Coordinates of C-alpha atoms in Angstrom, one line a residue:
X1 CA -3.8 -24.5 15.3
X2 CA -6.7 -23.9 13.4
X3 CA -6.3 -23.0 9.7
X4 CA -8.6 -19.6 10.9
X5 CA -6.8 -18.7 13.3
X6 CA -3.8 -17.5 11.1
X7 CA -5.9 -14.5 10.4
X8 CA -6.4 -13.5 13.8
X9 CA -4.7 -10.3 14.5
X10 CA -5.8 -9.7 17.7
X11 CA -3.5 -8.0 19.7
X12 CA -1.4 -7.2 16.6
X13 CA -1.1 -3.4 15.7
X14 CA -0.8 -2.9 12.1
X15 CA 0.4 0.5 10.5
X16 CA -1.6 1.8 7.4
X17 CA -0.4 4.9 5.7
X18 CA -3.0 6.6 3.0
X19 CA -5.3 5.2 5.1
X20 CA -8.3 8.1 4.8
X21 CA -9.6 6.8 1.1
X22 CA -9.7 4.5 -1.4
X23 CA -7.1 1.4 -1.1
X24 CA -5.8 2.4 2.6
X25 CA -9.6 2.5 3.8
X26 CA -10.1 -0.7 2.4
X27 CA -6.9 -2.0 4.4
X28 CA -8.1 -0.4 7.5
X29 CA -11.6 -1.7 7.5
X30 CA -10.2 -5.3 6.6
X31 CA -7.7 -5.4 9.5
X32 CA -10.4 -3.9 11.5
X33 CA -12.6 -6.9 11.0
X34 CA -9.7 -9.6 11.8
X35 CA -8.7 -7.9 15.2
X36 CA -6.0 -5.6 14.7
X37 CA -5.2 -2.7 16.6
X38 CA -4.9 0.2 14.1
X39 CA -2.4 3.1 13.6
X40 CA -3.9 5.0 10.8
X41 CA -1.8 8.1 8.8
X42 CA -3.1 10.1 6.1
X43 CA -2.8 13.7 4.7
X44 CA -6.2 14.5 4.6
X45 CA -7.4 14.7 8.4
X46 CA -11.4 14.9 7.9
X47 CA -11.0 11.4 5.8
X48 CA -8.8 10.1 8.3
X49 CA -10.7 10.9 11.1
X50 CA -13.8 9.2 9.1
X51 CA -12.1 5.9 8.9
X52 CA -10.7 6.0 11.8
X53 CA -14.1 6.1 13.7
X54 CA -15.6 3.7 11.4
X55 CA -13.1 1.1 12.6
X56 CA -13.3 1.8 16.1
X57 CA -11.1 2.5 18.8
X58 CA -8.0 3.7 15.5
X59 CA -5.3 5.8 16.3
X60 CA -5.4 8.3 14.1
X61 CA -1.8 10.8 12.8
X62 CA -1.9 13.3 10.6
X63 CA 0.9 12.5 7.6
X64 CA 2.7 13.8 4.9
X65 CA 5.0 11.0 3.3
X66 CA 7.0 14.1 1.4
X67 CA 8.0 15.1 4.7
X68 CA 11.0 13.2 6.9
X69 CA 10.0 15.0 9.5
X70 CA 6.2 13.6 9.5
X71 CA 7.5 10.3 8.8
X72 CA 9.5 10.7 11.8
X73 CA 6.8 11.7 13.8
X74 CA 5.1 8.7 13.0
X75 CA 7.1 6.1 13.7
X76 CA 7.2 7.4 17.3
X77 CA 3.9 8.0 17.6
X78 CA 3.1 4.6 16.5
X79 CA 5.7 2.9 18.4
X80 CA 6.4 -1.0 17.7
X81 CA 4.1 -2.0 15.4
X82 CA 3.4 -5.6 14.2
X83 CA 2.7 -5.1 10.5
X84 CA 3.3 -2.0 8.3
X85 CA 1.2 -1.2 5.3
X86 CA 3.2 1.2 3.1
X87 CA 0.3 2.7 0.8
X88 CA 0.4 6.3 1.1
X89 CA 1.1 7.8 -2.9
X90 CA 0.2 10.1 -5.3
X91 CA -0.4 9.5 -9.1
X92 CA 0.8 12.2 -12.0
X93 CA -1.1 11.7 -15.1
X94 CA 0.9 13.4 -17.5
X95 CA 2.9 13.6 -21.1
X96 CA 6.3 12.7 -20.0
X97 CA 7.7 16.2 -22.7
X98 CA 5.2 18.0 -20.9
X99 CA 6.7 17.0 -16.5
X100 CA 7.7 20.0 -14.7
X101 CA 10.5 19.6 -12.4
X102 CA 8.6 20.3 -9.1
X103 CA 6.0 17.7 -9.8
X104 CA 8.9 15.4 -10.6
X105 CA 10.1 16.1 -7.0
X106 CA 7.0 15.7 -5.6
X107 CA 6.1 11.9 -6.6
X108 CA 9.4 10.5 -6.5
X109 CA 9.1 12.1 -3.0
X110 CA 5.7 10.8 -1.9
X111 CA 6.2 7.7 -3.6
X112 CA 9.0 6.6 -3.6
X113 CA 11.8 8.6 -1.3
X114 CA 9.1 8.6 1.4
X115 CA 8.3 4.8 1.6
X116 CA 11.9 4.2 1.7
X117 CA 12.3 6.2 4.7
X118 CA 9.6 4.6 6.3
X119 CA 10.7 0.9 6.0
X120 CA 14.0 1.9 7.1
X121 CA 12.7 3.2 10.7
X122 CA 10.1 0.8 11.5
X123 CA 12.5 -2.3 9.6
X124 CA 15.3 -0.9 12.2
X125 CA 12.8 -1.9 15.1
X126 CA 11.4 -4.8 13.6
X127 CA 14.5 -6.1 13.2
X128 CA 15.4 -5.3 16.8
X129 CA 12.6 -7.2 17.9
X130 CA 13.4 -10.3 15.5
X131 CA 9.9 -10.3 13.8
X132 CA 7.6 -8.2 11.4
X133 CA 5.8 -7.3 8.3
X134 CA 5.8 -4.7 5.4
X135 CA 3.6 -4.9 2.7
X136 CA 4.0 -1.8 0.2
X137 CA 1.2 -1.1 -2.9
X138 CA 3.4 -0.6 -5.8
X139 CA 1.4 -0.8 -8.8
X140 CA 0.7 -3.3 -12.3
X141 CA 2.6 -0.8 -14.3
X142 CA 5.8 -1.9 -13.0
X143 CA 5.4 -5.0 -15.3
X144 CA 3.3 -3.3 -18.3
X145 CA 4.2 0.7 -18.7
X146 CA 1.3 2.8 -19.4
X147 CA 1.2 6.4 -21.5
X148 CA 1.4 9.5 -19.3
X149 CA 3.0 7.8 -16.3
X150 CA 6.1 7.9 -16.2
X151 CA 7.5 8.9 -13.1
X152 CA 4.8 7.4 -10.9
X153 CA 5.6 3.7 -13.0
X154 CA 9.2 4.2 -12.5
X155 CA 8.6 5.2 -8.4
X156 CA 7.0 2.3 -8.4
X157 CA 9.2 0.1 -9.8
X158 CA 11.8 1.4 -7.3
X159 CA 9.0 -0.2 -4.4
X160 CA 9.7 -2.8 -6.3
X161 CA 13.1 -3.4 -5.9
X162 CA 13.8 -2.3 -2.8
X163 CA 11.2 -4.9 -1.2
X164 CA 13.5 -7.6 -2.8
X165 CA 16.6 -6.2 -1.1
X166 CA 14.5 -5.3 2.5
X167 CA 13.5 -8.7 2.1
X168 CA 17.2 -10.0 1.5
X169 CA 18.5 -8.3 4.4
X170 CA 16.0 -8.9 7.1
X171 CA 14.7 -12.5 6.6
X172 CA 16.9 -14.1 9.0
X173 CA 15.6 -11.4 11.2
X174 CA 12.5 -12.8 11.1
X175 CA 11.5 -9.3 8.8
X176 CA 9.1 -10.1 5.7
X177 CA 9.1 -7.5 3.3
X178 CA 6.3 -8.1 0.4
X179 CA 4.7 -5.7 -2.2
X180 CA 0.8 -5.7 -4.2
X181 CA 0.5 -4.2 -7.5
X182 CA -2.9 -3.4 -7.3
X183 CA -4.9 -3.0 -11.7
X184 CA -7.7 -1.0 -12.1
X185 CA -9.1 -0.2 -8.5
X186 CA -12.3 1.2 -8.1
X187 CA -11.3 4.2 -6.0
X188 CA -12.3 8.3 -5.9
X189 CA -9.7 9.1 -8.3
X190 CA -10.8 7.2 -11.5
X191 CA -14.4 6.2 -10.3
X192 CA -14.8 9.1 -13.3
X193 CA -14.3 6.4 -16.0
X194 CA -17.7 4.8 -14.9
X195 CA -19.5 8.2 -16.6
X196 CA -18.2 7.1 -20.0
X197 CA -19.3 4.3 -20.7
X198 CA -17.2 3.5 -23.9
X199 CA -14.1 4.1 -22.2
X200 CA -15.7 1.5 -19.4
X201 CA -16.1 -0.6 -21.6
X202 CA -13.0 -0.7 -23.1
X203 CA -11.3 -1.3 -20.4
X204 CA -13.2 -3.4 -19.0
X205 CA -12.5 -5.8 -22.4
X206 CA -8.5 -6.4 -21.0
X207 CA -9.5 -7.8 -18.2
X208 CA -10.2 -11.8 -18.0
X209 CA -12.2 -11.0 -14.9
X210 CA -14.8 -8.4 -16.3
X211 CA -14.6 -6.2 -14.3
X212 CA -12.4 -3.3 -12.1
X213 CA -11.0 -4.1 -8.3
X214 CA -12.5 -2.8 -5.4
X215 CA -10.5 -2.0 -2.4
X216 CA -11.3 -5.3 -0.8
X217 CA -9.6 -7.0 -3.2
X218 CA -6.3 -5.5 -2.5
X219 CA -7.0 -5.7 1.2
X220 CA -7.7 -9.1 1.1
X221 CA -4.4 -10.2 -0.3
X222 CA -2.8 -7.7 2.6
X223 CA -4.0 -9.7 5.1
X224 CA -2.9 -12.8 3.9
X225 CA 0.3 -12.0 3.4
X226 CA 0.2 -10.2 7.0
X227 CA -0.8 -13.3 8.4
X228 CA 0.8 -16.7 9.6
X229 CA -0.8 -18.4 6.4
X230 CA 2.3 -16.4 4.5
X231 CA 5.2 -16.8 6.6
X232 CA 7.0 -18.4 3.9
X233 CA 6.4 -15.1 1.6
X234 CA 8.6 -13.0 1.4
X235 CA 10.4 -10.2 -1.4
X236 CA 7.5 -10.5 -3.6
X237 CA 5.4 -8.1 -5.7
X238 CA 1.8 -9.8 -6.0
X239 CA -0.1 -8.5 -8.9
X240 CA -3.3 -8.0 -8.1
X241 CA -5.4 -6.9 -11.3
X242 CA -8.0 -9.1 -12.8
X243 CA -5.1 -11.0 -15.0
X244 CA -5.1 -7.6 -16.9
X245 CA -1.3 -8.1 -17.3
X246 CA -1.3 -11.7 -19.2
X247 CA -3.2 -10.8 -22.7

């Protein structure tokens, strides 16, 4: 075989959740371009429906990860599917005195309760079938904290750990379980910093790199580790972020 032809995914259906913006469009339009056949899930249907006839022939579901019922829904919908991206979430900026209870609910539900009902439906069929993939986006704060974050950084730490134990149970299944942790992404909901140009700039300065991540970044790594070229991968969180992390 051809070193290329790991990253062929014909005939291969991948799952994206969160696919209608930012990170998750970036997924779907990668795995687009390297043959996949795509099963695309969002909350927001007019984004979804965008993406979805960007990349061609996409199945697309309407979603909401809070929801068992939706996740449910989903994983019939979407039948066996070769490669699940876990990506759908929701980020709470906010002083940790200052966290009302039903906001609480609501991240640890979408992500963090909800990705773990997920991977335990479609991992119950990949594991039936002996073979599989799940990549979730869990985030750099897992390793470095942040002000103002902590429920999301502690959801996300829980991605964390539960891809190591996925990943413990199901390898000799032929099931690998992986995890990005994605820096500063260039996406809708902070594309605001670039109006400041101070704050831009600063930073801008803790990153080796010089610069923020664009969706393709993350995607790129996705399909790696979706692909053949990874088989030996697998219960790892892959920090993706510029080297912000290692100052």
């Amino acid at each position: 075989m051809r070193y290329v032809e790991h990253f062929d995914f014909t005939g291969r259906r991948v799952c994206i959740t969160g696919a209608a913006s930012g990170i998750g469009a970036g997924l779907a339009r990668a795995f687009a371009g390297v043959g996949a056949t795509l099963v695309l899930a969002d909350v927001d249907t007019a984004g979804l429906q965008a993406i979805a006839g960007e990349c061609g022939a996409a199945e697309a579901h309407a979603y909401d990860q809070a929801d068992l019922g939706s996740i449910e829904g989903l994983v019939r919908a979407a039948g066996d599917v070769d490669v699940l991206l876990n990506n759908a979430g929701i980020l709470l900026y906010e002083p940790f005195l200052s966290l009302t209870w039903p906001a609480l609910r609501r991240v640890v539900d979408v992500d963090l309760v909800g990705p773990i009902a997920l991977t335990r439906l479609v991992g119950e069929r990949m594991v039936a079938r002996r073979r599989g993939v799940i990549i979730h986006t869990s985030s750099q704060l897992v390793f470095n904290g942040a002000e103002f974050r902590a429920v999301y950084s502690a959801a996300k730490a829980g991605i964390s750990q539960l891809v190591k134990t996925a990943a413990l149970e199901w390898g000799r299944a032929g099931v690998r379980v992986n995890a990005i942790a994605p820096g500063r992404t260039l996406t809708a909901s902070n594309r605001h910093l670039l109006a400041d140009p101070a704050e831009y700039a600063k930073h801008l300065e803790r990153i080796p790199l010089g610069r923020y991540g664009q969706p393709e970044d993350i995607a790129n790594v996705a399909v790696f580790l979706a692909s053949d070229a990874a088989a030996y991968i697998t219960g790892q969180t892959i920090v993706v972020d510029g080297g912000w992390i290692l100052p």
